[in-house]
């Protein structure tokens, strides 16, 4: 093909397109050949239903793929099926709307069966999309965000409004009959249950029995399930749209699925269509709640009069318009629910934990809708200022973990302290061992304490067991010091440090044993001396107290060095352990105070906020 220099086609050039991929292969098709088999090349099955099936075909005349719907061969002789099929094709063909798949051709196949062709839509059904979101498919969740789904919902509502204005009611709206295209477009498919009425005919008669009803239980309006002879108008489609919107928001059906009878009964009774109640974790706005409730009202006169009104309501939400009065009323309802739940929570009833959780959730919802709601703020203050009488399990676990960390910190630094004491062992040799078994025993106990510090930190037993192991070793080691300088030199100081440290870090049930162990470490060696069961450590002559060597000799130089260094180790070890624990406690206190400060900022009155009239200056 040639073109003129300015890009225009030369005179007499009747070629419509240049040859290219996807347009045609081989010679151009004969435009005067009307043969069905010549024109349509079948490829694959796209779907099927009770009346017919939809196949993917290649339209050789145009050079494009089309979807062809045909009547099942075994039903081709049914006049009722033929009439219904023709009505579907003509209704769909008359609705020239961007969200209604256009019909290309209606005709009879060589075998005598009816068919019509329409645009081939690339995409997947809304039912599939919601199912993948329900299963946690991250790709689908990222692609089909709530805003994008609501935009598609507005498109199908606009198409239904268009159809209603032309006298057509779909009667089988549901997620599987909504197709979402690859570029965000939305289509309503399967108009097989649709009916046409004249402009003056306001109602469409329904089937004579539930089994004859047109539509799908769960999306059918309640009035379609009333006694024989009742009729439904186009607001039955509004109900179905509301049920679709509810499922879009919650990922759950409005009515239970599975048992047809149960679904129908639920529809007749009516279901709570507040999406935020069914799916509280999905952060659904009260405006969307109100839309779902109104669209699925039991009384048709209480629903939106037209699908256009439904579109307007959803688009107002998407545009950021917020119904302040609706939010205020909803906040009041949530605040009252929070106050009611707070009463048993503060009274310490059997279900106080559940009631407190429910109350806090309701408070959060109320304040999110109306930050100035007085009742919600008062309830929050009451719940924060009056802690539960029993610590909740989750908080108890966190407290135990924190105490366990502090205990392990004390064990770690205590092990370092006893390592320092172990380094004093050469001085005991220098002082002159009088009882080799004592010297070796003291060395073994100190070594065991150092080793236990590392082992206990890795024990997966409860804290009480770990504390008992360490307390036993510490008490033995402290008592053994009495064999060096008696029960009242070094021993009381070390026992006091040990008792204070254990009181800080062990569980409450171990505090009394810790105190008892400290007293025993002092009193037991003294009592054994007084009873004459062990060699005396002290002698009293002429008003003087003499320390008698028992475990080791008391050579002047090494003994003085040992006493000085031992006392220094005790003081430094006690200071080191208590300081580290104090730092940990201070950090915890800081976090608590910061939390309290933030909570105070949250619940403080507007009048006390900086920068507002009557408030405190910065």
Coordinates of C-alpha atoms in Angstrom, one line a residue:
X1 CA 0.0 0.0 0.0
X2 CA 1.2 3.5 -0.8
X3 CA 0.6 6.8 1.0
X4 CA 0.9 10.4 -0.1
X5 CA 3.8 12.4 1.3
X6 CA 1.6 14.2 3.7
X7 CA 0.3 10.9 5.2
X8 CA -3.1 10.8 3.4
X9 CA -4.2 7.8 1.5
X10 CA -3.9 8.1 -2.3
X11 CA -7.2 8.6 -4.2
X12 CA -9.0 5.3 -4.9
X13 CA -7.2 3.4 -2.1
X14 CA -10.0 1.4 -0.5
X15 CA -7.8 -0.7 1.9
X16 CA -9.1 -0.3 5.4
X17 CA -6.1 -1.6 7.3
X18 CA -2.6 -2.7 6.5
X19 CA -1.9 -6.4 7.2
X20 CA -0.6 -6.9 10.7
X21 CA -0.7 -9.2 13.6
X22 CA -4.1 -10.1 14.8
X23 CA -6.0 -8.6 11.9
X24 CA -6.0 -11.5 9.4
X25 CA -3.7 -14.3 8.2
X26 CA -3.8 -15.3 4.6
X27 CA -6.3 -13.9 2.1
X28 CA -8.9 -11.4 3.1
X29 CA -12.3 -13.1 4.0
X30 CA -15.1 -13.0 1.4
X31 CA -17.5 -10.3 2.6
X32 CA -20.4 -11.8 0.6
X33 CA -20.0 -15.2 2.2
X34 CA -22.8 -15.6 4.9
X35 CA -21.9 -19.1 5.8
X36 CA -22.0 -19.7 9.5
X37 CA -19.3 -22.4 9.5
X38 CA -17.1 -20.3 7.2
X39 CA -17.4 -17.2 9.3
X40 CA -17.2 -18.6 12.9
X41 CA -14.3 -20.8 14.0
X42 CA -15.0 -22.4 17.4
X43 CA -12.1 -22.3 19.9
X44 CA -13.0 -23.0 23.6
X45 CA -15.8 -23.2 26.1
X46 CA -16.2 -20.1 28.2
X47 CA -19.1 -21.1 30.3
X48 CA -22.5 -22.8 30.4
X49 CA -25.8 -22.7 32.2
X50 CA -29.1 -24.4 32.3
X51 CA -30.3 -23.0 28.9
X52 CA -27.2 -22.7 26.9
X53 CA -23.5 -22.4 26.7
X54 CA -21.0 -19.6 25.7
X55 CA -18.1 -20.4 23.4
X56 CA -15.1 -18.4 22.3
X57 CA -15.1 -18.1 18.5
X58 CA -13.0 -16.4 15.9
X59 CA -15.1 -14.1 13.6
X60 CA -13.1 -14.6 10.3
X61 CA -15.1 -11.8 8.6
X62 CA -14.0 -9.1 11.0
X63 CA -10.9 -10.8 12.3
X64 CA -11.7 -10.7 16.0
X65 CA -12.7 -13.0 18.9
X66 CA -16.3 -13.0 19.9
X67 CA -18.3 -14.8 22.6
X68 CA -21.1 -16.9 21.1
X69 CA -24.1 -18.1 23.2
X70 CA -26.0 -21.1 21.9
X71 CA -29.0 -23.0 23.1
X72 CA -28.2 -26.5 24.3
X73 CA -29.0 -29.1 21.5
X74 CA -31.4 -31.0 23.7
X75 CA -33.4 -27.9 24.4
X76 CA -33.6 -26.5 20.9
X77 CA -37.1 -27.8 20.4
X78 CA -38.5 -26.0 23.4
X79 CA -40.6 -23.0 22.4
X80 CA -40.3 -21.6 25.9
X81 CA -36.5 -21.8 25.7
X82 CA -36.4 -20.2 22.3
X83 CA -38.6 -17.4 23.4
X84 CA -36.5 -16.8 26.5
X85 CA -33.3 -16.9 24.5
X86 CA -34.6 -14.5 21.9
X87 CA -35.7 -12.1 24.7
X88 CA -32.3 -12.2 26.4
X89 CA -30.5 -11.4 23.1
X90 CA -32.9 -8.6 22.2
X91 CA -32.9 -7.1 25.7
X92 CA -29.1 -7.2 25.9
X93 CA -28.8 -5.9 22.4
X94 CA -31.1 -2.9 23.2
X95 CA -29.1 -1.8 26.2
X96 CA -26.3 0.2 24.6
X97 CA -24.4 1.0 27.7
X98 CA -20.6 0.7 28.4
X99 CA -21.2 -1.8 31.2
X100 CA -23.5 -4.0 29.1
X101 CA -21.7 -6.4 26.8
X102 CA -22.9 -5.4 23.2
X103 CA -24.6 -8.0 21.0
X104 CA -23.2 -8.3 17.5
X105 CA -25.4 -10.7 15.7
X106 CA -28.5 -12.9 16.3
X107 CA -29.2 -15.9 14.1
X108 CA -29.8 -19.6 13.6
X109 CA -26.9 -22.1 13.4
X110 CA -26.8 -24.8 10.6
X111 CA -28.2 -27.4 13.1
X112 CA -31.3 -25.2 13.7
X113 CA -30.2 -23.9 17.1
X114 CA -30.4 -20.2 18.0
X115 CA -27.2 -18.2 18.8
X116 CA -26.1 -14.7 19.3
X117 CA -22.6 -13.2 19.4
X118 CA -21.3 -10.5 21.6
X119 CA -18.0 -8.9 22.6
X120 CA -15.5 -11.2 24.2
X121 CA -14.8 -9.6 27.7
X122 CA -11.3 -10.2 29.1
X123 CA -11.3 -10.4 32.9
X124 CA -12.8 -12.4 35.8
X125 CA -16.0 -12.4 37.7
X126 CA -16.5 -10.4 40.8
X127 CA -17.3 -13.6 42.6
X128 CA -13.8 -14.9 41.8
X129 CA -12.1 -11.6 42.9
X130 CA -13.9 -11.6 46.2
X131 CA -13.1 -15.3 46.7
X132 CA -9.4 -14.5 46.2
X133 CA -9.5 -11.6 48.6
X134 CA -11.2 -13.8 51.1
X135 CA -8.3 -16.3 50.8
X136 CA -5.8 -13.5 51.4
X137 CA -4.4 -13.2 47.9
X138 CA -2.2 -10.2 48.2
X139 CA -2.0 -9.6 44.4
X140 CA -5.8 -9.4 44.1
X141 CA -6.0 -7.2 47.2
X142 CA -3.5 -4.8 45.8
X143 CA -5.1 -4.7 42.4
X144 CA -8.8 -4.5 43.5
X145 CA -8.7 -2.1 46.3
X146 CA -11.9 -1.1 48.1
X147 CA -12.0 2.2 46.2
X148 CA -11.6 0.4 42.8
X149 CA -14.3 -2.1 43.7
X150 CA -16.6 0.7 44.7
X151 CA -15.9 2.5 41.4
X152 CA -16.8 -0.7 39.5
X153 CA -19.9 -1.0 41.7
X154 CA -21.0 2.5 40.6
X155 CA -20.6 1.4 37.0
X156 CA -22.9 -1.6 37.3
X157 CA -25.4 0.5 39.3
X158 CA -25.4 3.0 36.4
X159 CA -26.0 0.3 33.9
X160 CA -28.9 -1.0 35.9
X161 CA -30.3 2.5 36.2
X162 CA -30.0 2.8 32.4
X163 CA -31.8 -0.6 32.0
X164 CA -34.6 0.4 34.4
X165 CA -35.2 3.6 32.5
X166 CA -35.7 1.5 29.4
X167 CA -38.1 -0.9 31.1
X168 CA -35.7 -3.8 31.8
X169 CA -35.3 -5.5 35.1
X170 CA -32.3 -7.9 35.4
X171 CA -33.6 -10.1 38.3
X172 CA -30.5 -12.1 38.7
X173 CA -27.8 -9.7 39.9
X174 CA -25.0 -11.4 41.9
X175 CA -21.2 -11.3 42.0
X176 CA -20.9 -14.2 39.4
X177 CA -22.9 -12.1 36.9
X178 CA -20.5 -9.1 37.2
X179 CA -17.4 -9.2 35.1
X180 CA -14.4 -7.1 36.0
X181 CA -12.2 -6.2 33.0
X182 CA -8.4 -6.0 32.8
X183 CA -8.4 -2.2 32.9
X184 CA -11.0 -1.6 35.7
X185 CA -14.1 -1.8 33.5
X186 CA -17.2 -3.6 34.8
X187 CA -19.9 -5.5 32.9
X188 CA -23.2 -7.0 33.8
X189 CA -23.7 -10.4 32.1
X190 CA -26.3 -13.1 31.8
X191 CA -29.6 -11.3 31.1
X192 CA -31.4 -14.6 30.8
X193 CA -33.8 -13.8 33.7
X194 CA -34.3 -10.2 32.6
X195 CA -37.8 -9.1 31.7
X196 CA -39.1 -6.1 29.8
X197 CA -42.1 -4.0 30.8
X198 CA -43.9 -1.1 29.2
X199 CA -43.3 2.3 30.8
X200 CA -46.8 2.2 32.4
X201 CA -46.3 -1.3 33.9
X202 CA -44.7 -0.7 37.3
X203 CA -44.5 -4.3 38.4
X204 CA -43.3 -7.7 37.1
X205 CA -45.0 -10.9 38.2
X206 CA -42.9 -13.5 39.9
X207 CA -43.0 -17.3 39.7
X208 CA -45.8 -19.3 41.2
X209 CA -43.6 -21.3 43.6
X210 CA -40.1 -20.8 45.2
X211 CA -38.6 -23.3 42.8
X212 CA -39.9 -21.3 39.8
X213 CA -38.4 -18.0 41.0
X214 CA -36.1 -16.1 38.7
X215 CA -32.9 -15.2 40.5
X216 CA -30.5 -16.6 43.1
X217 CA -31.4 -17.1 46.7
X218 CA -29.3 -14.7 48.9
X219 CA -29.6 -11.9 46.3
X220 CA -33.4 -12.1 45.7
X221 CA -35.5 -9.5 47.4
X222 CA -37.8 -10.6 50.2
X223 CA -40.9 -9.6 48.3
X224 CA -40.1 -12.2 45.6
X225 CA -40.5 -14.9 48.3
X226 CA -43.9 -13.9 49.5
X227 CA -47.1 -15.8 48.8
X228 CA -48.2 -16.7 45.3
X229 CA -49.5 -13.7 43.4
X230 CA -47.3 -11.1 44.9
X231 CA -45.3 -8.9 42.5
X232 CA -42.0 -7.1 42.6
X233 CA -40.8 -3.9 40.9
X234 CA -37.4 -2.8 39.8
X235 CA -36.4 -2.2 43.5
X236 CA -35.8 -5.9 43.6
X237 CA -32.6 -5.2 41.6
X238 CA -31.8 -2.5 44.2
X239 CA -31.9 -5.1 46.9
X240 CA -29.6 -7.4 44.9
X241 CA -27.1 -4.5 44.4
X242 CA -27.2 -3.8 48.2
X243 CA -26.4 -7.5 48.8
X244 CA -23.5 -7.3 46.3
X245 CA -22.2 -4.1 48.0
X246 CA -22.4 -5.8 51.4
X247 CA -20.3 -8.7 50.2
X248 CA -17.8 -6.4 48.6
X249 CA -17.2 -4.6 51.9
X250 CA -17.2 -7.6 54.3
X251 CA -16.1 -10.5 52.0
X252 CA -19.1 -12.4 53.5
X253 CA -22.5 -13.0 52.0
X254 CA -25.4 -11.1 53.5
X255 CA -27.4 -14.3 53.9
X256 CA -25.9 -17.8 54.7
X257 CA -25.2 -20.0 51.7
X258 CA -25.4 -23.7 51.3
X259 CA -28.8 -24.6 52.5
X260 CA -31.4 -23.1 50.1
X261 CA -34.2 -23.2 52.7
X262 CA -32.0 -21.4 55.3
X263 CA -31.0 -18.8 52.8
X264 CA -34.7 -18.1 51.9
X265 CA -35.7 -17.9 55.5
X266 CA -32.9 -15.5 56.3
X267 CA -34.0 -13.3 53.4
X268 CA -37.6 -13.3 54.6
X269 CA -36.6 -12.4 58.2
X270 CA -34.1 -9.9 57.1
X271 CA -30.4 -9.7 58.1
X272 CA -28.4 -7.0 59.8
X273 CA -26.9 -5.2 56.8
X274 CA -24.4 -3.1 58.8
X275 CA -21.2 -4.2 57.2
X276 CA -19.1 -2.8 60.0
X277 CA -20.9 -5.1 62.5
X278 CA -20.3 -8.2 60.4
X279 CA -16.6 -7.3 59.7
X280 CA -15.4 -4.9 62.5
X281 CA -11.8 -5.3 61.5
X282 CA -12.3 -4.0 58.0
X283 CA -12.8 -0.3 59.0
X284 CA -16.1 0.2 57.2
X285 CA -17.4 3.8 57.3
X286 CA -20.9 4.5 58.7
X287 CA -21.9 6.0 55.4
X288 CA -21.4 2.6 53.7
X289 CA -23.2 0.9 56.5
X290 CA -26.2 3.2 55.9
X291 CA -26.1 2.5 52.2
X292 CA -26.2 -1.2 52.7
X293 CA -29.0 -1.0 55.2
X294 CA -31.2 1.2 53.0
X295 CA -30.6 -0.8 49.8
X296 CA -31.5 -4.1 51.5
X297 CA -34.5 -2.9 53.5
X298 CA -37.3 -5.5 53.9
X299 CA -39.9 -2.9 52.8
X300 CA -39.3 -2.0 49.1
X301 CA -40.6 1.5 49.7
X302 CA -37.7 2.1 52.2
X303 CA -35.0 1.3 49.6
X304 CA -33.5 3.7 47.2
X305 CA -36.1 4.5 44.6
X306 CA -33.6 4.2 41.7
X307 CA -30.2 2.7 41.1
X308 CA -29.1 6.2 40.3
X309 CA -29.8 7.3 43.9
X310 CA -27.6 4.4 45.0
X311 CA -24.8 5.6 42.7
X312 CA -25.1 9.1 44.1
X313 CA -24.8 7.8 47.7
X314 CA -21.7 5.7 46.9
X315 CA -20.0 8.4 44.8
X316 CA -20.6 11.0 47.6
X317 CA -18.6 8.7 49.9
X318 CA -15.9 8.3 47.4
X319 CA -15.7 12.1 46.9
X320 CA -15.1 12.5 50.6
X321 CA -18.5 13.8 51.6
X322 CA -19.2 12.7 55.1
X323 CA -22.6 12.8 56.7
X324 CA -21.7 14.6 60.0
X325 CA -25.1 14.0 61.6
X326 CA -25.0 10.3 60.7
X327 CA -21.6 10.0 62.2
X328 CA -22.7 11.8 65.4
X329 CA -25.7 9.5 65.8
X330 CA -23.6 6.4 65.2
X331 CA -21.0 7.7 67.7
X332 CA -23.7 8.1 70.3
X333 CA -24.9 4.6 69.8
X334 CA -21.3 3.3 70.1
X335 CA -20.7 5.4 73.2
X336 CA -23.8 4.0 74.9
X337 CA -22.8 0.5 74.0
X338 CA -19.3 1.2 75.5
X339 CA -20.9 2.6 78.8
X340 CA -23.1 -0.5 79.1
X341 CA -20.2 -2.9 78.6
X342 CA -18.0 -0.9 81.0
X343 CA -20.3 -1.5 84.0
X344 CA -19.7 -5.3 84.2
X345 CA -16.0 -4.8 83.3
X346 CA -15.5 -2.4 86.3
X347 CA -17.6 -4.5 88.6
X348 CA -15.3 -7.5 88.1
X349 CA -17.9 -9.9 86.8
X350 CA -17.1 -13.4 85.5
X351 CA -16.7 -12.0 82.0
X352 CA -15.0 -8.8 83.0
X353 CA -12.2 -9.3 80.5
X354 CA -14.5 -9.7 77.5
X355 CA -16.7 -6.8 78.7
X356 CA -13.6 -4.5 79.0
X357 CA -12.4 -5.5 75.5
X358 CA -15.9 -4.9 74.1
X359 CA -16.1 -1.5 75.9
X360 CA -12.7 -0.3 74.6
X361 CA -13.6 -1.4 71.1
X362 CA -16.8 0.6 71.2
X363 CA -15.1 3.6 72.7
X364 CA -12.5 3.5 69.9
X365 CA -15.3 3.4 67.3
X366 CA -17.2 6.2 68.9
X367 CA -14.2 8.5 69.2
X368 CA -13.1 7.7 65.6
X369 CA -16.5 9.0 64.4
X370 CA -16.8 11.9 66.9
X371 CA -13.7 12.8 68.9
X372 CA -15.7 15.1 71.1
X373 CA -18.3 12.6 72.2
X374 CA -18.4 13.2 76.0
X375 CA -19.8 9.9 77.0
X376 CA -17.1 8.0 75.1
X377 CA -14.4 10.1 76.6
X378 CA -15.8 9.6 80.1
X379 CA -16.0 5.9 79.6
X380 CA -12.4 5.7 78.4
X381 CA -11.2 7.6 81.4
X382 CA -13.1 5.3 83.8
X383 CA -11.6 2.2 82.0
X384 CA -8.1 3.6 82.1
X385 CA -8.2 4.9 85.7
X386 CA -9.7 1.7 87.1
X387 CA -7.6 -1.2 86.0
X388 CA -9.0 -4.7 86.1
X389 CA -9.1 -6.5 89.4
X390 CA -7.2 -9.4 87.8
X391 CA -4.5 -8.9 85.3
X392 CA -5.6 -10.1 81.9
X393 CA -3.7 -13.2 80.6
X394 CA -2.0 -11.3 77.8
X395 CA -0.8 -8.6 80.2
X396 CA 0.2 -11.2 82.8
X397 CA 2.4 -12.9 80.1
X398 CA 4.1 -9.6 79.2
X399 CA 4.7 -8.9 82.9
X400 CA 6.2 -12.3 83.5
X401 CA 8.4 -11.9 80.4
X402 CA 9.6 -8.5 81.7
X403 CA 10.3 -9.9 85.2
X404 CA 12.1 -12.8 83.7
X405 CA 14.4 -10.5 81.7
X406 CA 15.2 -8.6 84.9
X407 CA 15.9 -11.8 86.8
X408 CA 18.3 -13.0 84.1
X409 CA 20.0 -9.6 84.2
X410 CA 20.5 -10.0 88.0
X411 CA 21.8 -13.6 87.5
X412 CA 24.3 -12.4 84.8
X413 CA 25.8 -9.6 86.9
X414 CA 25.7 -11.8 90.0
X415 CA 27.7 -14.4 88.2
X416 CA 30.3 -11.8 87.4
X417 CA 30.4 -10.8 91.1
X418 CA 31.0 -14.4 92.2
X419 CA 33.7 -14.8 89.6
X420 CA 35.4 -11.9 91.3
X421 CA 35.1 -13.7 94.6
X422 CA 36.5 -16.8 93.0
X423 CA 39.6 -14.9 92.1
X424 CA 40.2 -14.4 95.8
X425 CA 40.9 -18.1 96.2
X426 CA 44.7 -17.8 96.1
X427 CA 44.5 -15.6 99.2
X428 CA 42.8 -18.4 101.1
X429 CA 45.9 -20.6 100.3
X430 CA 48.2 -17.8 101.4
X431 CA 46.3 -17.3 104.6
X432 CA 47.1 -20.9 105.5
X433 CA 44.5 -23.6 105.1
X434 CA 43.6 -25.4 108.3
X435 CA 40.9 -27.5 106.8
X436 CA 41.7 -28.5 103.2
X437 CA 38.1 -29.8 102.7
X438 CA 36.7 -26.4 103.5
X439 CA 39.0 -24.6 101.1
X440 CA 38.2 -27.0 98.3
X441 CA 34.5 -26.8 99.2
X442 CA 34.5 -23.0 99.1
X443 CA 36.2 -23.1 95.7
X444 CA 33.7 -25.6 94.4
X445 CA 30.7 -23.6 95.7
X446 CA 32.0 -20.4 94.1
X447 CA 32.7 -22.2 90.9
X448 CA 29.2 -23.7 90.9
X449 CA 27.7 -20.3 91.4
X450 CA 29.5 -18.9 88.4
X451 CA 28.6 -21.9 86.2
X452 CA 25.0 -21.8 87.5
X453 CA 24.7 -18.2 86.4
X454 CA 25.3 -19.3 82.8
X455 CA 23.2 -22.5 83.0
X456 CA 20.2 -20.9 84.7
X457 CA 19.9 -18.3 82.0
X458 CA 19.3 -21.1 79.5
X459 CA 16.9 -23.1 81.6
X460 CA 13.4 -23.3 80.1
X461 CA 11.9 -23.9 83.5
X462 CA 9.7 -21.4 85.4
X463 CA 11.2 -18.4 87.1
X464 CA 10.6 -19.9 90.6
X465 CA 12.6 -23.0 89.8
X466 CA 15.5 -20.9 88.5
X467 CA 15.4 -18.6 91.6
X468 CA 15.3 -21.6 93.9
X469 CA 18.5 -23.1 92.3
X470 CA 20.4 -19.8 92.6
X471 CA 19.1 -19.1 96.1
X472 CA 20.3 -22.5 97.4
X473 CA 23.8 -22.0 96.0
X474 CA 24.0 -18.4 97.3
X475 CA 22.9 -19.4 100.8
X476 CA 25.5 -22.2 101.0
X477 CA 28.3 -20.0 99.8
X478 CA 27.3 -17.2 102.2
X479 CA 27.1 -19.6 105.2
X480 CA 30.5 -21.1 104.3
X481 CA 32.1 -17.6 104.8
X482 CA 31.5 -18.0 108.5
X483 CA 34.3 -20.6 108.6
X484 CA 36.7 -17.8 107.7
X485 CA 35.9 -15.0 110.0
X486 CA 32.8 -16.1 111.9
X487 CA 29.1 -15.6 111.4
X488 CA 29.2 -11.9 112.0
X489 CA 32.0 -10.7 109.7
X490 CA 31.4 -10.6 105.9
X491 CA 28.4 -12.9 106.2
X492 CA 25.8 -10.3 107.3
X493 CA 26.8 -7.9 104.5
X494 CA 26.7 -10.5 101.8
X495 CA 23.4 -11.9 103.1
X496 CA 21.8 -8.4 103.1
X497 CA 22.9 -7.8 99.5
X498 CA 21.6 -11.2 98.4
X499 CA 18.3 -10.7 100.1
X500 CA 17.7 -7.3 98.6
X501 CA 18.6 -8.5 95.1
X502 CA 16.3 -11.6 95.3
X503 CA 13.5 -9.4 96.7
X504 CA 13.8 -7.2 93.6
X505 CA 13.7 -9.9 90.9
X506 CA 12.0 -13.0 92.1
X507 CA 8.3 -13.8 91.9
X508 CA 6.2 -12.9 95.0
X509 CA 6.1 -16.5 96.2
X510 CA 9.9 -16.6 96.5
X511 CA 10.3 -13.4 98.5
X512 CA 9.7 -15.1 101.9
X513 CA 12.1 -17.9 101.1
X514 CA 14.7 -15.3 100.0
X515 CA 14.4 -13.5 103.4
X516 CA 14.5 -16.8 105.2
X517 CA 17.6 -17.9 103.3
X518 CA 19.4 -14.7 104.3
X519 CA 18.6 -15.1 108.0
X520 CA 19.6 -18.8 107.9
X521 CA 23.0 -17.9 106.3
X522 CA 23.7 -15.8 109.4
X523 CA 21.9 -17.6 112.2
X524 CA 22.6 -21.2 111.4
X525 CA 26.4 -21.1 111.7
X526 CA 26.1 -19.0 114.9
X527 CA 23.6 -21.5 116.3
X528 CA 25.9 -24.4 115.5
X529 CA 28.8 -22.7 117.3
X530 CA 26.6 -21.9 120.3
X531 CA 25.4 -25.5 120.5
X532 CA 28.9 -26.8 120.3
X533 CA 28.3 -28.8 117.2
X534 CA 31.0 -27.0 115.3
X535 CA 34.3 -25.5 116.2
X536 CA 33.7 -22.0 117.7
X537 CA 34.6 -19.0 115.6
X538 CA 34.8 -16.5 118.4
X539 CA 36.4 -16.3 121.9
X540 CA 35.5 -13.6 124.5
X541 CA 38.3 -12.9 127.1
X542 CA 38.8 -9.8 129.2
X543 CA 36.2 -7.9 127.3
X544 CA 37.8 -8.6 123.9
X545 CA 36.4 -10.5 121.0
X546 CA 38.9 -12.9 119.3
X547 CA 38.2 -14.5 115.9
X548 CA 39.4 -18.1 116.0
X549 CA 40.8 -19.6 112.8
X550 CA 38.6 -22.5 111.6
X551 CA 38.7 -23.0 107.9
X552 CA 41.9 -21.1 107.2
X553 CA 44.7 -19.5 109.2
X554 CA 44.6 -15.8 109.9
X555 CA 48.0 -14.6 108.9
X556 CA 48.0 -10.8 109.2
X557 CA 49.0 -9.7 105.7
X558 CA 46.9 -12.0 103.6
X559 CA 43.9 -11.9 106.0
X560 CA 43.8 -8.1 105.8
X561 CA 44.1 -8.1 102.1
X562 CA 41.4 -10.8 101.9
X563 CA 38.9 -8.9 104.1
X564 CA 39.5 -5.6 102.3
X565 CA 39.0 -7.2 98.8
X566 CA 36.1 -9.3 99.9
X567 CA 34.2 -6.3 101.3
X568 CA 35.0 -4.3 98.2
X569 CA 33.7 -7.2 96.0
X570 CA 30.5 -7.4 98.0
X571 CA 29.9 -3.6 97.9
X572 CA 30.7 -3.3 94.2
X573 CA 28.7 -6.4 93.3
X574 CA 25.7 -5.1 95.2
X575 CA 26.0 -1.7 93.6
X576 CA 26.4 -3.1 90.1
X577 CA 23.4 -5.5 90.3
X578 CA 21.1 -3.0 92.0
X579 CA 22.1 -0.3 89.5
X580 CA 21.4 -2.4 86.5
X581 CA 18.0 -3.4 88.0
X582 CA 17.2 0.2 88.8
X583 CA 18.0 1.2 85.2
X584 CA 15.6 -1.5 83.9
X585 CA 12.9 -0.4 86.4
X586 CA 13.4 3.3 85.4
X587 CA 13.1 2.4 81.7
X588 CA 9.8 0.6 82.5
X589 CA 8.6 3.6 84.6
X590 CA 9.5 6.0 81.7
X591 CA 7.4 3.9 79.3
X592 CA 4.5 3.8 81.7
X593 CA 4.6 7.6 82.2
X594 CA 4.9 8.2 78.4
X595 CA 1.8 6.0 77.9
X596 CA 0.0 7.9 80.6
X597 CA 1.0 11.2 79.0
X598 CA -0.3 10.1 75.6
X599 CA -3.5 8.8 77.1
X600 CA -4.0 12.1 78.9
X601 CA -3.5 14.0 75.6
X602 CA -6.1 11.7 74.1
X603 CA -8.8 12.1 76.7
X604 CA -8.1 15.8 77.7
X605 CA -10.8 18.3 77.0
X606 CA -10.6 20.6 74.0
X607 CA -10.5 23.6 76.2
X608 CA -7.2 22.4 77.7
X609 CA -5.5 21.9 74.3
X610 CA -2.6 24.3 73.6
X611 CA -3.4 27.0 71.1
X612 CA -7.1 27.1 71.8
X613 CA -9.0 29.8 73.5
X614 CA -9.1 29.2 77.3
X615 CA -6.3 26.6 77.0
X616 CA -3.0 26.6 78.6
X617 CA -0.2 28.3 76.8
X618 CA 2.8 26.4 75.7

